[in-house]
PDB file of C-alpha atoms and ligand atoms in Angstrom:
ATOM      1  CA  MET M   1      88.941  28.033   7.633  1.00 51.00           C
ATOM      2  CA  THR M   2      87.373  26.545   4.550  1.00 58.00           C
ATOM      3  CA  ARG M   3      83.596  26.515   4.590  1.00 77.00           C
ATOM      4  CA  ASN M   4      82.581  25.004   1.289  1.00 92.00           C
ATOM      5  CA  GLY M   5      80.159  22.222   0.391  1.00 97.00           C
ATOM      6  CA  ILE M   6      76.471  21.570   0.869  1.00 98.00           C
ATOM      7  CA  HIS M   7      74.549  23.660   3.349  1.00 98.00           C
ATOM      8  CA  HIS M   8      71.198  21.936   3.086  1.00 98.00           C
ATOM      9  CA  VAL M   9      68.862  20.041   0.797  1.00 98.00           C
ATOM     10  CA  THR M  10      65.120  20.938   0.656  1.00 98.00           C
ATOM     11  CA  ALA M  11      62.530  18.452  -0.572  1.00 98.00           C
ATOM     12  CA  ILE M  12      58.782  18.046  -0.876  1.00 98.00           C
ATOM     13  CA  ALA M  13      56.900  15.544   1.318  1.00 98.00           C
ATOM     14  CA  GLY M  14      53.235  14.501   1.735  1.00 97.00           C
ATOM     15  CA  SER M  15      52.181  13.801   5.296  1.00 97.00           C
ATOM     16  CA  ALA M  16      54.146  15.822   7.876  1.00 97.00           C
ATOM     17  CA  GLN M  17      53.679  13.165  10.607  1.00 97.00           C
ATOM     18  CA  ARG M  18      54.956  10.381   8.334  1.00 98.00           C
ATOM     19  CA  ASN M  19      57.913  12.580   7.426  1.00 98.00           C
ATOM     20  CA  VAL M  20      58.788  13.201  11.080  1.00 98.00           C
ATOM     21  CA  ASP M  21      58.471   9.526  11.938  1.00 98.00           C
ATOM     22  CA  PHE M  22      60.723   8.406   9.100  1.00 98.00           C
ATOM     23  CA  TYR M  23      63.535  10.948   9.565  1.00 98.00           C
ATOM     24  CA  THR M  24      63.659  11.035  13.365  1.00 98.00           C
ATOM     25  CA  ARG M  25      62.858   7.405  14.140  1.00 98.00           C
ATOM     26  CA  THR M  26      63.879   5.268  11.157  1.00 98.00           C
ATOM     27  CA  LEU M  27      66.907   7.352  10.114  1.00 98.00           C
ATOM     28  CA  GLY M  28      67.640   8.844  13.564  1.00 98.00           C
ATOM     29  CA  LEU M  29      68.156  12.471  12.626  1.00 98.00           C
ATOM     30  CA  ARG M  30      67.306  15.279  15.043  1.00 98.00           C
ATOM     31  CA  LEU M  31      64.357  17.541  14.256  1.00 98.00           C
ATOM     32  CA  VAL M  32      66.235  20.795  14.700  1.00 98.00           C
ATOM     33  CA  LYS M  33      63.576  23.293  13.662  1.00 98.00           C
ATOM     34  CA  LYS M  34      59.807  23.199  13.383  1.00 98.00           C
ATOM     35  CA  THR M  35      58.644  26.282  11.502  1.00 98.00           C
ATOM     36  CA  VAL M  36      56.504  27.188   8.554  1.00 97.00           C
ATOM     37  CA  ASN M  37      57.296  27.828   4.894  1.00 95.00           C
ATOM     38  CA  PHE M  38      57.977  31.589   5.026  1.00 91.00           C
ATOM     39  CA  ASP M  39      56.499  31.927   1.494  1.00 89.00           C
ATOM     40  CA  ASP M  40      53.445  29.690   2.274  1.00 91.00           C
ATOM     41  CA  PRO M  41      52.817  29.862   6.050  1.00 93.00           C
ATOM     42  CA  GLY M  42      49.921  27.358   5.797  1.00 93.00           C
ATOM     43  CA  ALA M  43      52.488  24.580   5.548  1.00 95.00           C
ATOM     44  CA  TYR M  44      55.254  23.372   7.847  1.00 97.00           C
ATOM     45  CA  HIS M  45      58.939  23.715   7.076  1.00 98.00           C
ATOM     46  CA  LEU M  46      60.687  20.898   8.963  1.00 98.00           C
ATOM     47  CA  TYR M  47      64.498  20.762   9.393  1.00 98.00           C
ATOM     48  CA  TYR M  48      66.443  17.673  10.331  1.00 98.00           C
ATOM     49  CA  GLY M  49      70.152  17.458  11.092  1.00 98.00           C
ATOM     50  CA  ASP M  50      72.786  16.574  13.636  1.00 97.00           C
ATOM     51  CA  ALA M  51      72.593  17.664  17.284  1.00 96.00           C
ATOM     52  CA  ALA M  52      73.348  21.341  16.455  1.00 95.00           C
ATOM     53  CA  GLY M  53      71.861  21.480  12.948  1.00 96.00           C
ATOM     54  CA  SER M  54      75.337  22.034  11.505  1.00 96.00           C
ATOM     55  CA  PRO M  55      75.640  23.065   7.865  1.00 96.00           C
ATOM     56  CA  GLY M  56      76.236  19.918   5.808  1.00 97.00           C
ATOM     57  CA  THR M  57      73.837  17.819   7.843  1.00 97.00           C
ATOM     58  CA  ILE M  58      70.528  19.610   7.166  1.00 98.00           C
ATOM     59  CA  LEU M  59      67.728  18.020   5.214  1.00 98.00           C
ATOM     60  CA  THR M  60      64.498  20.080   5.161  1.00 98.00           C
ATOM     61  CA  PHE M  61      60.977  19.406   3.946  1.00 98.00           C
ATOM     62  CA  PHE M  62      57.928  21.266   2.819  1.00 97.00           C
ATOM     63  CA  PRO M  63      55.172  18.768   3.720  1.00 97.00           C
ATOM     64  CA  TRP M  64      52.055  19.407   1.645  1.00 95.00           C
ATOM     65  CA  GLU M  65      49.490  16.774   2.597  1.00 91.00           C
ATOM     66  CA  ASN M  66      47.939  16.631  -0.880  1.00 92.00           C
ATOM     67  CA  ALA M  67      51.052  17.043  -3.064  1.00 94.00           C
ATOM     68  CA  ALA M  68      51.010  14.909  -6.173  1.00 96.00           C
ATOM     69  CA  PRO M  69      53.996  12.600  -6.658  1.00 97.00           C
ATOM     70  CA  GLY M  70      56.948  13.990  -8.542  1.00 97.00           C
ATOM     71  CA  ARG M  71      58.478  12.345 -11.628  1.00 95.00           C
ATOM     72  CA  ALA M  72      62.223  11.712 -11.849  1.00 94.00           C
ATOM     73  CA  GLY M  73      63.976  13.142 -14.856  1.00 95.00           C
ATOM     74  CA  ALA M  74      66.629  15.525 -16.114  1.00 96.00           C
ATOM     75  CA  GLY M  75      67.173  18.865 -14.441  1.00 97.00           C
ATOM     76  CA  GLU M  76      66.831  17.800 -10.820  1.00 97.00           C
ATOM     77  CA  LEU M  77      68.629  16.561  -7.794  1.00 98.00           C
ATOM     78  CA  GLN M  78      68.329  12.800  -8.107  1.00 97.00           C
ATOM     79  CA  GLU M  79      69.712  11.396  -4.875  1.00 98.00           C
ATOM     80  CA  THR M  80      70.797  12.611  -1.438  1.00 98.00           C
ATOM     81  CA  SER M  81      73.309  10.521   0.455  1.00 98.00           C
ATOM     82  CA  PHE M  82      74.486  10.373   4.088  1.00 98.00           C
ATOM     83  CA  ARG M  83      77.676   9.161   5.697  1.00 98.00           C
ATOM     84  CA  ILE M  84      77.611   6.042   7.889  1.00 98.00           C
ATOM     85  CA  PRO M  85      80.457   3.975   9.393  1.00 98.00           C
ATOM     86  CA  LEU M  86      81.390   1.157   6.999  1.00 98.00           C
ATOM     87  CA  SER M  87      80.769  -1.225   9.905  1.00 98.00           C
ATOM     88  CA  ALA M  88      77.126  -0.189  10.007  1.00 98.00           C
ATOM     89  CA  ILE M  89      76.224  -1.399   6.459  1.00 98.00           C
ATOM     90  CA  GLY M  90      74.737  -4.675   7.793  1.00 98.00           C
ATOM     91  CA  TYR M  91      72.686  -2.875  10.434  1.00 98.00           C
ATOM     92  CA  TRP M  92      71.186  -0.452   7.881  1.00 98.00           C
ATOM     93  CA  THR M  93      70.574  -3.145   5.278  1.00 98.00           C
ATOM     94  CA  GLU M  94      68.332  -4.888   7.821  1.00 98.00           C
ATOM     95  CA  ARG M  95      66.734  -1.675   9.176  1.00 98.00           C
ATOM     96  CA  LEU M  96      65.734  -0.392   5.708  1.00 98.00           C
ATOM     97  CA  ILE M  97      64.393  -3.681   4.380  1.00 97.00           C
ATOM     98  CA  ASN M  98      60.925  -2.188   3.936  1.00 97.00           C
ATOM     99  CA  PHE M  99      62.235   0.800   2.021  1.00 98.00           C
ATOM    100  CA  GLY M 100      63.616  -0.985  -1.012  1.00 97.00           C
ATOM    101  CA  VAL M 101      67.215  -1.062   0.176  1.00 98.00           C
ATOM    102  CA  GLU M 102      69.823  -2.235  -2.334  1.00 98.00           C
ATOM    103  CA  ARG M 103      73.542  -2.574  -1.946  1.00 98.00           C
ATOM    104  CA  THR M 104      75.895  -1.352  -4.630  1.00 98.00           C
ATOM    105  CA  THR M 105      79.446  -0.048  -5.175  1.00 98.00           C
ATOM    106  CA  ARG M 106      80.268   3.416  -6.505  1.00 98.00           C
ATOM    107  CA  PHE M 107      83.675   4.976  -6.901  1.00 98.00           C
ATOM    108  CA  GLY M 108      85.001   2.036  -4.872  1.00 98.00           C
ATOM    109  CA  GLU M 109      82.696   2.686  -1.883  1.00 98.00           C
ATOM    110  CA  THR M 110      79.867   0.558  -0.455  1.00 98.00           C
ATOM    111  CA  VAL M 111      76.513   2.315  -0.908  1.00 98.00           C
ATOM    112  CA  LEU M 112      72.937   1.430   0.210  1.00 98.00           C
ATOM    113  CA  THR M 113      70.190   2.990  -1.871  1.00 98.00           C
ATOM    114  CA  PHE M 114      66.547   3.221  -0.735  1.00 98.00           C
ATOM    115  CA  ARG M 115      63.449   5.507  -0.821  1.00 98.00           C
ATOM    116  CA  ASP M 116      61.694   7.471   1.837  1.00 98.00           C
ATOM    117  CA  PRO M 117      57.887   7.019   2.255  1.00 98.00           C
ATOM    118  CA  ASP M 118      57.271   9.709  -0.400  1.00 98.00           C
ATOM    119  CA  GLY M 119      59.606   8.057  -2.922  1.00 97.00           C
ATOM    120  CA  MET M 120      62.543  10.419  -2.380  1.00 98.00           C
ATOM    121  CA  ARG M 121      65.825   8.749  -3.395  1.00 98.00           C
ATOM    122  CA  LEU M 122      68.314   8.393  -0.560  1.00 98.00           C
ATOM    123  CA  ALA M 123      71.579   6.564   0.033  1.00 98.00           C
ATOM    124  CA  LEU M 124      73.978   5.708   2.785  1.00 98.00           C
ATOM    125  CA  VAL M 125      77.671   5.582   2.001  1.00 98.00           C
ATOM    126  CA  GLY M 126      79.838   3.354   4.227  1.00 98.00           C
ATOM    127  CA  LEU M 127      83.064   5.036   5.234  1.00 98.00           C
ATOM    128  CA  PRO M 128      85.932   3.528   7.283  1.00 97.00           C
ATOM    129  CA  GLY M 129      87.193   5.274  10.404  1.00 95.00           C
ATOM    130  CA  ILE M 130      84.279   7.576  11.203  1.00 96.00           C
ATOM    131  CA  GLU M 131      82.762   5.577  14.107  1.00 92.00           C
ATOM    132  CA  ALA M 132      84.194   7.936  16.693  1.00 92.00           C
ATOM    133  CA  GLU M 133      82.645  11.086  15.160  1.00 95.00           C
ATOM    134  CA  ALA M 134      79.876  12.653  17.223  1.00 94.00           C
ATOM    135  CA  ALA M 135      76.321  11.642  16.305  1.00 95.00           C
ATOM    136  CA  TRP M 136      72.775  12.415  17.421  1.00 97.00           C
ATOM    137  CA  ASP M 137      71.346   9.802  19.789  1.00 96.00           C
ATOM    138  CA  ASN M 138      67.692   9.199  18.956  1.00 96.00           C
ATOM    139  CA  GLY M 139      67.387   6.707  21.808  1.00 97.00           C
ATOM    140  CA  GLU M 140      66.961   3.758  19.475  1.00 97.00           C
ATOM    141  CA  ILE M 141      69.785   3.534  16.947  1.00 98.00           C
ATOM    142  CA  PRO M 142      73.126   2.420  18.521  1.00 97.00           C
ATOM    143  CA  LEU M 143      75.474   5.448  18.277  1.00 96.00           C
ATOM    144  CA  GLU M 144      78.122   3.488  16.405  1.00 96.00           C
ATOM    145  CA  ASN M 145      75.650   3.023  13.562  1.00 98.00           C
ATOM    146  CA  ALA M 146      74.150   6.561  13.412  1.00 98.00           C
ATOM    147  CA  LEU M 147      74.236   8.854  10.387  1.00 98.00           C
ATOM    148  CA  ARG M 148      77.133  11.340  10.283  1.00 98.00           C
ATOM    149  CA  GLY M 149      75.818  14.161   8.072  1.00 98.00           C
ATOM    150  CA  PHE M 150      75.577  14.386   4.345  1.00 98.00           C
ATOM    151  CA  TYR M 151      77.974  12.516   2.070  1.00 98.00           C
ATOM    152  CA  GLY M 152      76.723  14.333  -1.004  1.00 98.00           C
ATOM    153  CA  VAL M 153      74.156  14.652  -3.725  1.00 98.00           C
ATOM    154  CA  SER M 154      73.815  13.650  -7.377  1.00 98.00           C
ATOM    155  CA  LEU M 155      72.252  15.776 -10.036  1.00 98.00           C
ATOM    156  CA  MET M 156      70.741  14.461 -13.281  1.00 97.00           C
ATOM    157  CA  LEU M 157      71.431  16.945 -16.030  1.00 97.00           C
ATOM    158  CA  GLU M 158      70.982  17.132 -19.779  1.00 96.00           C
ATOM    159  CA  ARG M 159      74.543  18.526 -19.958  1.00 96.00           C
ATOM    160  CA  THR M 160      77.009  18.882 -17.087  1.00 97.00           C
ATOM    161  CA  GLU M 161      79.794  21.219 -18.247  1.00 97.00           C
ATOM    162  CA  ALA M 162      78.322  24.614 -17.303  1.00 98.00           C
ATOM    163  CA  THR M 163      77.169  23.334 -13.893  1.00 98.00           C
ATOM    164  CA  GLY M 164      80.590  21.782 -13.232  1.00 98.00           C
ATOM    165  CA  ALA M 165      82.223  25.139 -14.076  1.00 98.00           C
ATOM    166  CA  ILE M 166      80.106  26.873 -11.400  1.00 98.00           C
ATOM    167  CA  LEU M 167      80.920  24.221  -8.773  1.00 98.00           C
ATOM    168  CA  SER M 168      84.607  24.717  -9.468  1.00 97.00           C
ATOM    169  CA  ASP M 169      84.737  28.451  -9.928  1.00 97.00           C
ATOM    170  CA  VAL M 170      82.172  29.674  -7.383  1.00 97.00           C
ATOM    171  CA  PHE M 171      81.632  26.970  -4.749  1.00 97.00           C
ATOM    172  CA  GLY M 172      85.161  25.680  -4.104  1.00 96.00           C
ATOM    173  CA  PHE M 173      84.761  22.203  -5.662  1.00 97.00           C
ATOM    174  CA  ALA M 174      87.210  20.389  -7.910  1.00 97.00           C
ATOM    175  CA  GLU M 175      86.597  17.520 -10.307  1.00 97.00           C
ATOM    176  CA  VAL M 176      88.095  14.414  -8.675  1.00 97.00           C
ATOM    177  CA  ALA M 177      86.822  11.320 -10.545  1.00 98.00           C
ATOM    178  CA  ARG M 178      84.694   9.943 -13.346  1.00 98.00           C
ATOM    179  CA  GLU M 179      82.659   6.707 -13.497  1.00 98.00           C
ATOM    180  CA  GLY M 180      80.329   5.900 -16.346  1.00 96.00           C
ATOM    181  CA  ASP M 181      78.218   8.979 -17.141  1.00 96.00           C
ATOM    182  CA  THR M 182      78.995  10.545 -13.735  1.00 98.00           C
ATOM    183  CA  THR M 183      81.556  13.201 -12.931  1.00 98.00           C
ATOM    184  CA  ARG M 184      82.407  13.615  -9.251  1.00 98.00           C
ATOM    185  CA  TYR M 185      83.197  17.007  -7.699  1.00 98.00           C
ATOM    186  CA  GLN M 186      84.585  17.389  -4.188  1.00 97.00           C
ATOM    187  CA  ALA M 187      84.703  20.496  -1.988  1.00 97.00           C
ATOM    188  CA  GLU M 188      88.215  21.061  -0.804  1.00 88.00           C
ATOM    189  CA  GLY M 189      88.810  20.424   2.888  1.00 87.00           C
ATOM    190  CA  THR M 190      85.197  19.416   3.587  1.00 91.00           C
ATOM    191  CA  ALA M 191      84.438  15.987   5.013  1.00 90.00           C
ATOM    192  CA  ILE M 192      80.701  16.477   5.503  1.00 95.00           C
ATOM    193  CA  GLY M 193      78.505  17.316   2.530  1.00 97.00           C
ATOM    194  CA  GLY M 194      81.480  17.695   0.242  1.00 97.00           C
ATOM    195  CA  ILE M 195      80.461  15.570  -2.785  1.00 98.00           C
ATOM    196  CA  VAL M 196      78.418  16.589  -5.823  1.00 98.00           C
ATOM    197  CA  ASP M 197      78.049  14.025  -8.606  1.00 98.00           C
ATOM    198  CA  LEU M 198      76.891  15.335 -11.981  1.00 98.00           C
ATOM    199  CA  ARG M 199      75.267  12.695 -14.145  1.00 98.00           C
ATOM    200  CA  ALA M 200      74.850  13.441 -17.804  1.00 97.00           C
ATOM    201  CA  VAL M 201      71.535  12.093 -19.087  1.00 94.00           C
ATOM    202  CA  GLY M 202      70.969  13.825 -22.446  1.00 88.00           C
ATOM    203  CA  GLY M 203      67.525  12.935 -23.924  1.00 88.00           C
ATOM    204  CA  PHE M 204      65.711  12.146 -20.657  1.00 90.00           C
ATOM    205  CA  LEU M 205      62.290  13.656 -20.000  1.00 93.00           C
ATOM    206  CA  PRO M 206      62.492  16.695 -17.763  1.00 94.00           C
ATOM    207  CA  ALA M 207      61.694  16.063 -14.097  1.00 96.00           C
ATOM    208  CA  ARG M 208      58.294  17.099 -12.687  1.00 96.00           C
ATOM    209  CA  LEU M 209      58.374  18.604  -9.213  1.00 96.00           C
ATOM    210  CA  GLY M 210      56.176  16.895  -6.595  1.00 97.00           C
ATOM    211  CA  ARG M 211      56.086  14.686  -3.505  1.00 97.00           C
ATOM    212  CA  GLY M 212      59.492  12.940  -3.194  1.00 98.00           C
ATOM    213  CA  SER M 213      61.259  15.528  -5.368  1.00 98.00           C
ATOM    214  CA  VAL M 214      64.017  17.801  -4.172  1.00 98.00           C
ATOM    215  CA  HIS M 215      63.003  21.449  -4.372  1.00 97.00           C
ATOM    216  CA  HIS M 216      66.473  22.994  -4.159  1.00 98.00           C
ATOM    217  CA  LEU M 217      70.100  22.485  -3.156  1.00 98.00           C
ATOM    218  CA  ALA M 218      71.883  25.044  -0.923  1.00 98.00           C
ATOM    219  CA  PHE M 219      75.641  25.649  -0.814  1.00 98.00           C
ATOM    220  CA  ARG M 220      77.532  27.089   2.132  1.00 97.00           C
ATOM    221  CA  ALA M 221      78.864  30.594   2.461  1.00 97.00           C
ATOM    222  CA  ALA M 222      80.649  31.405   5.716  1.00 95.00           C
ATOM    223  CA  ASP M 223      79.003  34.837   6.035  1.00 96.00           C
ATOM    224  CA  ASP M 224      77.409  37.679   4.078  1.00 97.00           C
ATOM    225  CA  ALA M 225      80.678  38.794   2.544  1.00 97.00           C
ATOM    226  CA  ALA M 226      81.479  35.318   1.282  1.00 97.00           C
ATOM    227  CA  GLU M 227      77.971  35.080  -0.148  1.00 97.00           C
ATOM    228  CA  ALA M 228      78.287  38.483  -1.864  1.00 98.00           C
ATOM    229  CA  GLU M 229      81.549  37.363  -3.464  1.00 97.00           C
ATOM    230  CA  MET M 230      79.848  34.232  -4.851  1.00 98.00           C
ATOM    231  CA  VAL M 231      77.033  36.369  -6.230  1.00 98.00           C
ATOM    232  CA  ARG M 232      79.571  38.634  -7.898  1.00 98.00           C
ATOM    233  CA  LYS M 233      81.433  35.701  -9.494  1.00 98.00           C
ATOM    234  CA  LEU M 234      78.212  34.154 -10.783  1.00 98.00           C
ATOM    235  CA  ALA M 235      77.352  37.338 -12.633  1.00 98.00           C
ATOM    236  CA  ALA M 236      80.862  38.210 -13.791  1.00 98.00           C
ATOM    237  CA  ASN M 237      82.013  34.763 -14.930  1.00 98.00           C
ATOM    238  CA  HIS M 238      78.771  32.881 -15.702  1.00 98.00           C
ATOM    239  CA  GLY M 239      76.228  35.532 -16.626  1.00 98.00           C
ATOM    240  CA  LEU M 240      73.888  34.356 -13.854  1.00 98.00           C
ATOM    241  CA  HIS M 241      71.942  36.621 -11.571  1.00 98.00           C
ATOM    242  CA  THR M 242      70.561  35.650  -8.170  1.00 98.00           C
ATOM    243  CA  THR M 243      67.519  36.879  -6.258  1.00 98.00           C
ATOM    244  CA  GLU M 244      68.049  39.542  -3.626  1.00 98.00           C
ATOM    245  CA  GLN M 245      69.145  38.212  -0.260  1.00 98.00           C
ATOM    246  CA  LYS M 246      66.326  36.713   1.825  1.00 96.00           C
ATOM    247  CA  ASP M 247      66.431  36.422   5.599  1.00 95.00           C
ATOM    248  CA  ARG M 248      65.543  32.835   6.490  1.00 95.00           C
ATOM    249  CA  ASN M 249      66.073  33.507  10.230  1.00 95.00           C
ATOM    250  CA  TYR M 250      68.680  30.700  10.604  1.00 97.00           C
ATOM    251  CA  PHE M 251      70.689  31.729   7.522  1.00 98.00           C
ATOM    252  CA  ARG M 252      70.550  34.360   4.800  1.00 98.00           C
ATOM    253  CA  SER M 253      70.047  33.204   1.260  1.00 98.00           C
ATOM    254  CA  VAL M 254      70.090  34.025  -2.438  1.00 98.00           C
ATOM    255  CA  TYR M 255      68.715  31.756  -5.140  1.00 98.00           C
ATOM    256  CA  PHE M 256      69.330  31.151  -8.831  1.00 98.00           C
ATOM    257  CA  ARG M 257      68.512  28.520 -11.473  1.00 98.00           C
ATOM    258  CA  GLU M 258      71.756  26.854 -12.567  1.00 98.00           C
ATOM    259  CA  PRO M 259      72.275  26.050 -16.256  1.00 97.00           C
ATOM    260  CA  GLY M 260      70.954  22.494 -15.849  1.00 96.00           C
ATOM    261  CA  HIS M 261      67.687  23.906 -14.353  1.00 97.00           C
ATOM    262  CA  VAL M 262      68.250  22.774 -10.723  1.00 98.00           C
ATOM    263  CA  LEU M 263      67.367  25.562  -8.225  1.00 98.00           C
ATOM    264  CA  PHE M 264      70.498  26.481  -6.316  1.00 98.00           C
ATOM    265  CA  GLU M 265      70.669  28.538  -3.130  1.00 98.00           C
ATOM    266  CA  ILE M 266      73.606  30.056  -1.317  1.00 98.00           C
ATOM    267  CA  ALA M 267      73.045  30.068   2.425  1.00 98.00           C
ATOM    268  CA  THR M 268      75.269  31.583   5.156  1.00 97.00           C
ATOM    269  CA  ASP M 269      76.527  29.449   8.036  1.00 96.00           C
ATOM    270  CA  ILE M 270      75.372  32.188  10.351  1.00 96.00           C
ATOM    271  CA  PRO M 271      73.433  32.716  12.582  1.00 97.00           C
ATOM    272  CA  GLY M 272      72.394  29.055  12.956  1.00 96.00           C
ATOM    273  CA  PHE M 273      69.478  27.242  14.530  1.00 96.00           C
ATOM    274  CA  ASP M 274      69.946  28.285  18.158  1.00 96.00           C
ATOM    275  CA  VAL M 275      69.183  31.943  17.313  1.00 95.00           C
ATOM    276  CA  ASP M 276      65.561  31.659  18.476  1.00 95.00           C
ATOM    277  CA  GLU M 277      65.530  28.705  20.928  1.00 96.00           C
ATOM    278  CA  PRO M 278      68.037  26.966  23.216  1.00 96.00           C
ATOM    279  CA  ALA M 279      70.265  24.294  21.599  1.00 96.00           C
ATOM    280  CA  GLN M 280      68.928  21.755  24.130  1.00 96.00           C
ATOM    281  CA  THR M 281      65.314  22.053  22.962  1.00 97.00           C
ATOM    282  CA  LEU M 282      65.764  22.592  19.206  1.00 97.00           C
ATOM    283  CA  GLY M 283      62.769  21.568  17.189  1.00 97.00           C
ATOM    284  CA  GLU M 284      60.274  21.153  20.072  1.00 96.00           C
ATOM    285  CA  ALA M 285      58.238  24.365  19.755  1.00 96.00           C
ATOM    286  CA  LEU M 286      56.748  25.869  16.614  1.00 97.00           C
ATOM    287  CA  LYS M 287      59.018  28.847  15.773  1.00 97.00           C
ATOM    288  CA  LEU M 288      57.780  31.684  13.539  1.00 97.00           C
ATOM    289  CA  PRO M 289      59.679  34.608  12.022  1.00 94.00           C
ATOM    290  CA  GLN M 290      58.735  37.896  13.544  1.00 94.00           C
ATOM    291  CA  PHE M 291      56.576  39.016  10.601  1.00 95.00           C
ATOM    292  CA  LEU M 292      54.350  35.959  11.136  1.00 96.00           C
ATOM    293  CA  GLU M 293      54.041  36.088  14.970  1.00 97.00           C
ATOM    294  CA  PRO M 294      50.884  38.272  14.810  1.00 97.00           C
ATOM    295  CA  HIS M 295      49.227  35.395  12.927  1.00 97.00           C
ATOM    296  CA  ARG M 296      50.384  32.581  15.205  1.00 97.00           C
ATOM    297  CA  ALA M 297      46.935  31.550  16.426  1.00 97.00           C
ATOM    298  CA  ALA M 298      45.555  31.188  12.854  1.00 96.00           C
ATOM    299  CA  ILE M 299      48.702  29.408  11.650  1.00 97.00           C
ATOM    300  CA  GLU M 300      48.658  26.920  14.541  1.00 96.00           C
ATOM    301  CA  ALA M 301      44.985  26.181  14.041  1.00 95.00           C
ATOM    302  CA  HIS M 302      45.616  25.355  10.386  1.00 93.00           C
ATOM    303  CA  LEU M 303      48.708  23.139  10.731  1.00 95.00           C
ATOM    304  CA  PRO M 304      48.286  19.361  11.308  1.00 92.00           C
ATOM    305  CA  GLU M 305      49.309  18.306  14.834  1.00 91.00           C
ATOM    306  CA  LEU M 306      52.643  16.530  15.141  1.00 94.00           C
ATOM    307  CA  VAL M 307      53.452  14.022  17.900  1.00 88.00           C
TER     308      VAL M 307
HETATM  309 ZN1  LIG N   1      66.850  26.379   1.252  1.00 59.73          ZN
END
């Protein structure tokens, strides 16, 4: 079975409560994990996705209440897009009216672009024939209009060749189309989270990380062996070295800076989000990795309350 494509996207937000409201209510995603940033336990790490938190549907945030706004530019992930049924374009145009929604056409597909409350660039891509796919029911958005996982991401890079070579050689993507300054790569056999667009923007100011910026982009590896093989190829064919593997409880990850300066991660599909709480109640309780459990009381006292 092919397991290529995007695993998750992680971005920076301001207010945690505002972030939860927008992604669970306005966009109708499921909060599948409420935990803390393992490297900065004073802040939440919030995961949104489909009912099960499947790879290819997961958008995660580090909400730092006082984060300064980011600045768009070269060397970052510019836009994250989700799949919606083509028939839902009208519904979402109306629903996102307060978020700067604009309708456009890319690669022959109807696309709605808009911003989240922190200025993060998002898009919905209308696709025919996906109405019957399973979707999370947030109790408000009619199921036939609900989001169906990631469509893809676009990266803004000074130069795109070396990054494209990694997508093709290591992550199972192939170049499938070009439009203007954008080259489209598609993961073979992957309907959800299978698109990466590389936009060449030589001469742009470099991006500055902050609220509304994407922190990193994670690609899927089926298991540890598949991840190790990707690490080997990165070193042997591209001269790139990753971090050691880090246990993120729900997946196991390595990180590296790709040639265009975007932080890439490789994350295993296993073990998944039901490893420490039942699938039925994902995201309801604050979950901590074992090494932080002794500090639970102090961590809980410090985190803002979420309703
Ligand atoms: Zn990550």
